[in-house]
Short mmCIF file of C-alpha atoms and ligand atoms in Angstrom, two decimals:
data_model
loop_
_atom_site.label_atom_id
_atom_site.label_comp_id
_atom_site.label_asym_id
_atom_site.label_seq_id
_atom_site.Cartn_x
_atom_site.Cartn_y
_atom_site.Cartn_z
CA MET A 1 35.49 -34.72 4.63
CA SER A 2 38.91 -35.52 6.05
CA ASP A 3 41.31 -37.84 4.27
CA ALA A 4 40.92 -40.30 7.14
CA ILE A 5 37.36 -41.17 6.20
CA ARG A 6 37.65 -40.87 2.44
CA PRO A 7 36.78 -44.24 0.95
CA SER A 8 40.01 -44.16 -1.04
CA ARG A 9 42.74 -41.74 -2.02
CA THR A 10 41.07 -40.70 -5.25
CA ALA A 11 37.36 -41.19 -4.71
CA GLY A 12 34.77 -38.57 -3.89
CA PRO A 13 32.85 -38.36 -0.62
CA ALA A 14 31.11 -41.45 0.75
CA SER A 15 27.78 -39.61 0.54
CA ALA A 16 27.99 -40.14 -3.23
CA LEU A 17 27.99 -43.93 -2.70
CA ARG A 18 24.83 -46.03 -2.58
CA VAL A 19 24.57 -49.57 -1.26
CA SER A 20 21.90 -52.25 -1.25
CA PHE A 21 21.81 -55.52 0.66
CA GLU A 22 20.44 -58.90 -0.35
CA PHE A 23 18.96 -61.35 2.17
CA PHE A 24 17.43 -64.78 1.84
CA PRO A 25 14.23 -65.77 3.67
CA PRO A 26 14.97 -67.83 6.80
CA LYS A 27 13.89 -71.46 7.13
CA THR A 28 14.03 -71.91 10.90
CA GLU A 29 13.53 -69.78 13.99
CA GLU A 30 17.28 -69.75 14.55
CA MET A 31 17.85 -68.48 11.00
CA GLU A 32 15.12 -65.89 11.51
CA THR A 33 16.95 -64.56 14.57
CA ALA A 34 20.21 -64.45 12.59
CA LEU A 35 18.55 -62.58 9.72
CA TRP A 36 17.05 -59.99 12.03
CA SER A 37 20.27 -59.28 13.83
CA CYS A 38 21.83 -58.83 10.37
CA VAL A 39 19.04 -56.47 9.25
CA GLU A 40 19.30 -54.46 12.48
CA ARG A 41 23.07 -54.07 12.11
CA LEU A 42 22.97 -53.04 8.45
CA ALA A 43 19.81 -50.89 8.44
CA PRO A 44 21.51 -47.81 10.01
CA LEU A 45 23.81 -47.67 6.96
CA SER A 46 20.73 -46.38 5.07
CA PRO A 47 20.81 -48.70 2.04
CA SER A 48 18.89 -47.55 -1.05
CA PHE A 49 16.96 -50.82 -0.78
CA VAL A 50 17.24 -54.33 0.61
CA SER A 51 16.20 -57.32 -1.45
CA VAL A 52 14.77 -60.68 -0.43
CA THR A 53 15.42 -63.70 -2.65
CA TYR A 54 12.85 -66.14 -3.98
CA GLY A 55 13.91 -69.75 -3.41
CA ALA A 56 14.65 -72.09 -6.26
CA GLY A 57 11.45 -73.40 -7.78
CA GLY A 58 9.35 -70.94 -5.79
CA ALA A 59 9.98 -72.94 -2.62
CA THR A 60 10.11 -69.83 -0.44
CA ARG A 61 6.99 -68.11 -1.75
CA GLU A 62 5.42 -67.69 1.72
CA ARG A 63 8.71 -67.06 3.51
CA THR A 64 9.79 -64.40 1.01
CA HIS A 65 6.42 -62.69 1.45
CA ALA A 66 6.60 -62.92 5.27
CA THR A 67 10.15 -61.50 5.33
CA LEU A 68 9.13 -58.57 3.11
CA ALA A 69 6.08 -57.93 5.31
CA ARG A 70 8.22 -57.86 8.45
CA ILE A 71 10.72 -55.48 6.87
CA LEU A 72 7.88 -53.15 5.92
CA ASP A 73 6.26 -53.43 9.38
CA GLU A 74 9.31 -53.04 11.55
CA THR A 75 11.81 -50.91 9.62
CA SER A 76 11.93 -47.92 7.32
CA LEU A 77 13.90 -49.91 4.72
CA LYS A 78 12.64 -50.12 1.15
CA PRO A 79 12.35 -53.80 0.25
CA ALA A 80 12.71 -55.28 -3.23
CA ALA A 81 11.06 -58.66 -3.80
CA HIS A 82 12.80 -61.23 -5.97
CA LEU A 83 10.52 -63.35 -8.15
CA THR A 84 11.12 -66.13 -10.70
CA CYS A 85 9.12 -67.77 -13.48
CA VAL A 86 9.85 -71.32 -12.26
CA GLY A 87 7.19 -73.93 -11.57
CA ALA A 88 4.15 -71.68 -11.60
CA SER A 89 1.51 -70.50 -14.05
CA ARG A 90 1.23 -66.85 -15.00
CA ALA A 91 -1.90 -66.62 -12.85
CA GLU A 92 0.02 -67.91 -9.81
CA VAL A 93 2.99 -65.61 -10.41
CA ASP A 94 0.63 -62.65 -10.92
CA GLU A 95 -1.00 -63.49 -7.59
CA VAL A 96 2.41 -63.33 -5.90
CA VAL A 97 3.03 -59.92 -7.52
CA ARG A 98 -0.36 -58.63 -6.34
CA GLY A 99 0.47 -59.97 -2.86
CA TYR A 100 3.68 -57.94 -2.91
CA ARG A 101 1.82 -54.85 -4.11
CA ASP A 102 -0.87 -55.21 -1.45
CA ILE A 103 1.61 -55.15 1.45
CA GLY A 104 3.40 -52.11 0.02
CA VAL A 105 6.32 -53.55 -1.96
CA ARG A 106 7.17 -51.22 -4.86
CA HIS A 107 10.26 -52.88 -6.32
CA VAL A 108 10.58 -56.34 -7.89
CA VAL A 109 13.77 -58.14 -8.98
CA ALA A 110 12.42 -60.16 -11.91
CA LEU A 111 14.30 -63.34 -12.82
CA ARG A 112 13.80 -66.42 -14.91
CA GLY A 113 15.18 -68.69 -12.21
CA ASP A 114 16.89 -72.05 -12.48
CA PRO A 115 15.15 -75.30 -13.36
CA PRO A 116 14.12 -77.47 -10.38
CA THR A 117 16.48 -80.10 -11.81
CA GLY A 118 19.40 -77.85 -10.84
CA VAL A 119 21.62 -75.05 -12.11
CA GLY A 120 23.01 -75.86 -15.56
CA THR A 121 20.19 -78.20 -16.62
CA ALA A 122 17.83 -77.14 -19.42
CA PHE A 123 15.09 -74.67 -18.47
CA THR A 124 11.60 -75.69 -19.55
CA PRO A 125 8.97 -73.07 -18.87
CA HIS A 126 5.77 -74.03 -17.04
CA PRO A 127 3.17 -74.74 -19.76
CA HIS A 128 1.06 -71.77 -18.62
CA GLY A 129 3.89 -69.77 -17.12
CA TYR A 130 6.11 -66.85 -18.05
CA ALA A 131 8.67 -68.29 -20.47
CA THR A 132 11.47 -65.76 -19.96
CA SER A 133 12.57 -63.09 -17.54
CA THR A 134 11.63 -60.57 -20.25
CA ASP A 135 8.02 -61.80 -20.16
CA LEU A 136 8.06 -61.60 -16.37
CA VAL A 137 9.31 -57.99 -16.41
CA ALA A 138 6.43 -57.06 -18.74
CA GLY A 139 3.96 -59.00 -16.55
CA VAL A 140 5.08 -57.25 -13.36
CA ARG A 141 4.85 -53.84 -15.04
CA ARG A 142 1.29 -54.65 -16.18
CA ILE A 143 0.18 -55.37 -12.62
CA GLY A 144 1.45 -52.28 -10.86
CA ASP A 145 3.74 -49.30 -10.90
CA PHE A 146 6.76 -51.30 -9.75
CA GLU A 147 10.38 -50.41 -10.12
CA VAL A 148 11.85 -53.51 -11.81
CA SER A 149 15.44 -54.67 -11.49
CA VAL A 150 16.92 -57.60 -13.40
CA SER A 151 20.12 -59.65 -13.42
CA ALA A 152 23.22 -59.07 -15.54
CA TYR A 153 26.16 -61.39 -16.12
CA PRO A 154 29.65 -59.85 -16.50
CA GLU A 155 30.97 -63.27 -17.60
CA LYS A 156 27.72 -63.92 -19.56
CA HIS A 157 25.02 -66.30 -18.41
CA PRO A 158 26.24 -69.90 -18.87
CA GLU A 159 23.31 -70.60 -21.24
CA SER A 160 24.05 -67.63 -23.52
CA ALA A 161 25.89 -68.62 -26.68
CA SER A 162 27.82 -65.33 -26.84
CA PHE A 163 28.16 -61.95 -25.14
CA ASP A 164 26.15 -60.44 -27.98
CA GLN A 165 23.25 -62.78 -27.29
CA ASP A 166 23.55 -62.21 -23.56
CA ILE A 167 23.51 -58.43 -23.86
CA ASP A 168 20.63 -58.57 -26.37
CA ALA A 169 18.69 -60.49 -23.69
CA LEU A 170 19.51 -57.74 -21.18
CA LYS A 171 18.32 -55.15 -23.69
CA ALA A 172 15.04 -57.06 -24.13
CA LYS A 173 14.48 -56.92 -20.35
CA ILE A 174 15.08 -53.17 -20.37
CA ASP A 175 12.75 -52.67 -23.34
CA ALA A 176 10.13 -54.57 -21.29
CA GLY A 177 10.51 -52.08 -18.43
CA ALA A 178 13.54 -52.90 -16.27
CA THR A 179 15.38 -49.84 -14.99
CA ARG A 180 18.30 -51.37 -13.11
CA ALA A 181 20.46 -54.49 -13.45
CA ILE A 182 22.34 -56.15 -10.60
CA THR A 183 25.27 -58.31 -11.61
CA GLN A 184 26.18 -61.85 -10.73
CA PHE A 185 29.16 -61.68 -8.39
CA PHE A 186 32.67 -61.48 -9.83
CA PHE A 187 36.16 -61.16 -8.38
CA GLU A 188 38.11 -59.48 -11.18
CA ASN A 189 37.05 -55.85 -11.51
CA ASP A 190 38.38 -55.75 -15.08
CA VAL A 191 35.78 -58.38 -15.99
CA TYR A 192 32.98 -56.10 -14.75
CA LEU A 193 34.39 -52.96 -16.35
CA ARG A 194 34.92 -54.69 -19.73
CA TYR A 195 31.32 -55.94 -19.55
CA LEU A 196 30.15 -52.41 -18.74
CA ASP A 197 31.95 -51.16 -21.87
CA ARG A 198 30.21 -53.82 -24.00
CA VAL A 199 26.81 -52.98 -22.51
CA ARG A 200 27.25 -49.21 -22.97
CA ALA A 201 28.47 -49.80 -26.55
CA LYS A 202 25.10 -51.45 -27.24
CA GLY A 203 23.29 -48.30 -26.14
CA ILE A 204 22.26 -49.55 -22.68
CA HIS A 205 22.43 -46.77 -20.12
CA ILE A 206 20.60 -48.06 -17.02
CA PRO A 207 22.67 -48.62 -13.86
CA ILE A 208 24.47 -51.99 -13.93
CA VAL A 209 25.13 -52.34 -10.21
CA PRO A 210 28.00 -54.65 -9.27
CA GLY A 211 26.95 -57.51 -7.01
CA LEU A 212 29.71 -58.25 -4.50
CA VAL A 213 29.95 -61.37 -2.39
CA PRO A 214 32.14 -61.26 0.69
CA VAL A 215 33.77 -64.69 0.86
CA GLN A 216 32.32 -66.08 4.09
CA ASN A 217 33.52 -69.58 3.16
CA PHE A 218 35.91 -69.97 0.24
CA ARG A 219 35.04 -73.59 -0.61
CA GLN A 220 31.31 -72.86 -0.72
CA THR A 221 31.81 -69.70 -2.74
CA ALA A 222 34.07 -71.47 -5.24
CA SER A 223 31.61 -74.32 -5.69
CA PHE A 224 28.69 -71.89 -6.14
CA ALA A 225 30.75 -69.81 -8.59
CA LYS A 226 31.41 -72.90 -10.71
CA LYS A 227 27.68 -73.55 -11.05
CA THR A 228 26.84 -69.99 -11.98
CA GLY A 229 29.64 -69.43 -14.47
CA ALA A 230 31.54 -66.91 -12.31
CA SER A 231 35.29 -67.47 -12.47
CA VAL A 232 37.45 -67.79 -9.38
CA PRO A 233 40.93 -66.39 -10.08
CA ALA A 234 43.97 -68.37 -8.96
CA TRP A 235 45.15 -65.43 -6.82
CA LEU A 236 41.91 -65.62 -4.81
CA ALA A 237 42.29 -69.35 -4.19
CA ALA A 238 45.90 -68.71 -3.15
CA ARG A 239 44.81 -66.15 -0.55
CA PHE A 240 42.55 -68.65 1.17
CA GLU A 241 44.92 -71.59 0.75
CA GLY A 242 45.60 -73.48 3.97
CA LEU A 243 42.91 -71.61 5.94
CA ASP A 244 40.17 -74.25 5.90
CA ASP A 245 40.61 -74.87 9.62
CA ASP A 246 41.39 -71.30 10.58
CA PRO A 247 38.14 -69.32 10.50
CA ALA A 248 39.55 -66.30 12.30
CA THR A 249 42.30 -65.69 9.72
CA ARG A 250 39.86 -66.52 6.93
CA ARG A 251 37.58 -63.71 8.06
CA LEU A 252 40.43 -61.21 8.13
CA VAL A 253 41.50 -62.27 4.64
CA ALA A 254 37.89 -62.11 3.43
CA ALA A 255 37.50 -58.56 4.75
CA ALA A 256 40.75 -57.48 3.11
CA VAL A 257 39.86 -59.08 -0.25
CA ALA A 258 36.37 -57.56 -0.33
CA ALA A 259 37.53 -54.11 0.77
CA GLU A 260 40.27 -54.13 -1.84
CA GLN A 261 37.74 -55.01 -4.54
CA ALA A 262 35.19 -52.39 -3.46
CA LEU A 263 37.75 -49.60 -3.02
CA ASP A 264 39.26 -50.32 -6.43
CA LEU A 265 35.79 -50.04 -7.97
CA VAL A 266 35.29 -46.70 -6.21
CA ASP A 267 38.62 -45.51 -7.60
CA ARG A 268 37.37 -46.50 -11.04
CA GLY A 269 34.19 -44.48 -10.74
CA VAL A 270 31.65 -46.97 -9.39
CA THR A 271 29.11 -45.41 -7.00
CA ASP A 272 26.54 -48.20 -6.43
CA PHE A 273 27.13 -51.55 -4.77
CA HIS A 274 24.85 -54.52 -4.11
CA PHE A 275 26.05 -56.88 -1.38
CA TYR A 276 25.10 -60.54 -1.24
CA THR A 277 25.04 -60.65 2.56
CA MET A 278 24.21 -64.36 3.04
CA ASN A 279 22.33 -62.98 6.09
CA LYS A 280 25.63 -62.18 7.82
CA ALA A 281 26.36 -58.58 8.69
CA ASP A 282 29.92 -58.34 9.94
CA LEU A 283 31.94 -58.46 6.71
CA VAL A 284 29.47 -56.30 4.82
CA PHE A 285 29.36 -53.76 7.65
CA ALA A 286 33.18 -53.62 7.71
CA ILE A 287 33.40 -53.10 3.94
CA CYS A 288 30.76 -50.37 4.04
CA HIS A 289 32.69 -48.74 6.88
CA MET A 290 35.81 -48.75 4.73
CA LEU A 291 33.77 -47.23 1.90
CA GLY A 292 33.11 -44.37 4.30
CA LEU A 293 29.52 -45.20 5.23
CA ARG A 294 28.51 -44.54 8.84
CA PRO A 295 25.38 -45.55 10.77
CA GLN A 296 22.67 -42.91 10.72
CA PRO A 297 20.23 -42.36 13.61
CA ALA A 298 17.22 -44.71 13.34
CA GLN A 299 14.24 -43.38 11.38
CA LYS A 300 10.76 -44.49 12.28
CA ALA A 301 8.80 -46.33 9.61
CA ALA A 302 6.31 -43.97 7.92
P1 FAD B 401 17.90 -64.35 -17.78
O1 FAD B 401 18.06 -62.92 -18.06
O2 FAD B 401 16.53 -64.86 -17.88
O3 FAD B 401 18.86 -65.15 -18.73
C1 FAD B 401 18.88 -66.57 -18.73
C2 FAD B 401 19.16 -67.06 -20.15
O4 FAD B 401 18.01 -66.80 -20.96
C3 FAD B 401 20.35 -66.34 -20.79
O5 FAD B 401 21.09 -67.28 -21.51
C4 FAD B 401 19.68 -65.31 -21.70
O6 FAD B 401 20.49 -65.03 -22.81
C5 FAD B 401 18.38 -66.00 -22.10
N1 FAD B 401 17.26 -65.05 -22.31
C6 FAD B 401 16.88 -64.02 -21.52
N2 FAD B 401 15.84 -63.36 -22.05
C7 FAD B 401 15.56 -63.99 -23.20
C8 FAD B 401 14.59 -63.80 -24.20
N3 FAD B 401 13.71 -62.80 -24.16
N4 FAD B 401 14.58 -64.67 -25.23
C9 FAD B 401 15.46 -65.68 -25.30
N5 FAD B 401 16.43 -65.90 -24.38
C10 FAD B 401 16.47 -65.07 -23.35
N6 FAD B 401 17.51 -67.31 -8.61
C11 FAD B 401 16.46 -67.67 -7.82
O7 FAD B 401 15.93 -68.79 -7.95
N7 FAD B 401 15.96 -66.79 -6.90
C12 FAD B 401 16.46 -65.55 -6.72
O8 FAD B 401 15.98 -64.79 -5.86
C13 FAD B 401 17.57 -65.15 -7.54
N8 FAD B 401 18.10 -63.91 -7.42
C14 FAD B 401 19.12 -63.52 -8.26
C15 FAD B 401 19.60 -62.20 -8.18
C16 FAD B 401 20.64 -61.78 -9.01
C17 FAD B 401 21.13 -60.36 -8.90
C18 FAD B 401 21.21 -62.69 -9.95
C19 FAD B 401 22.36 -62.27 -10.83
C20 FAD B 401 20.72 -63.99 -10.05
C21 FAD B 401 19.67 -64.42 -9.23
N9 FAD B 401 19.14 -65.71 -9.30
C22 FAD B 401 18.07 -66.07 -8.50
C23 FAD B 401 19.71 -66.69 -10.25
C24 FAD B 401 18.97 -66.74 -11.60
O9 FAD B 401 17.64 -67.14 -11.42
C25 FAD B 401 19.69 -67.72 -12.52
O10 FAD B 401 20.98 -67.25 -12.83
C26 FAD B 401 18.96 -68.15 -13.78
O11 FAD B 401 19.75 -69.18 -14.41
C27 FAD B 401 18.77 -67.09 -14.84
O12 FAD B 401 17.75 -66.23 -14.57
P2 FAD B 401 17.98 -64.66 -14.90
O13 FAD B 401 16.69 -63.96 -14.83
O14 FAD B 401 19.09 -64.19 -14.08
O15 FAD B 401 18.55 -64.71 -16.39
#
């Protein structure tokens, strides 16, 4: 590989890098069209998998299922289905899992979810439901031979009293059968790498894949970050300062910020990346390009 297409000065070849993309199920026909143009643009980058979120409170149950079914029908991508414990009995959640299995989904991202009363309010399990993400991981594994991914929080989950408690909860999910964790997004790579050290020190050796969010809209991202306990460094706010009415420059800055973050992670030995695409391809495609990934000829679905 020539220097020109190396992802960075010190990293190995791009073929050693793996990416996955996260989509949300569309609500309207217009959003459906946007999602599919995003899927079509990113699919040739041969992601390891693409995941489809499960709306707060289970609100997207049918749409998540329909999106997964279309991905399986029309592409050769491997879909991962998100699922939460919120607002449903075990029997209902199990039915969703069997529905996934029956259309050919083999990978579930098992989450507790947020209470219907909003992020940050107390979580009360459904009286007949799965009480924790750990229970859900075990439930999914009982139903079928699924690969199960779970979440991880480099700045700890806002409800965890300490990092120790947070990482013990991650360990419980792994003991229940999870084989990969995908992180909440973060902007300081040191935060992720320090977390990785803590996790490894506790004897956890599954992949902890960094979740990266290209900043499509700084205000929205900052407000979402606040709710989820992800910190927004002052230097990041400074980079987007004064650009609220200048979308073109904002996009250039967003691409530069995200590429800088991803390339630094590559330099520091990271090989797997999960992108929160927000159903928009351009920034993610550009970052993957800078990581050295190139579109591969289309493969027909088996
Ligand atoms: P958990 O691992 O369940 O942790 C939540 C809290 O419970 C922590 O404080 C933890 O310490 C504690 N805990 C965990 N296990 C135990 C246990 N066994 N005993 C006692 N305490 C325990 N939300 C959606 O609604 N839909 C989605 O599709 C979705 N996708 C996501 C994907 C990723 C990669 C991430 C990082 C988050 C996603 N979320 C999604 C958000 C997530 O649902 C919320 O952050 C929610 O608040 C926590 O659920 P969790 O499974 O991530 O966390």
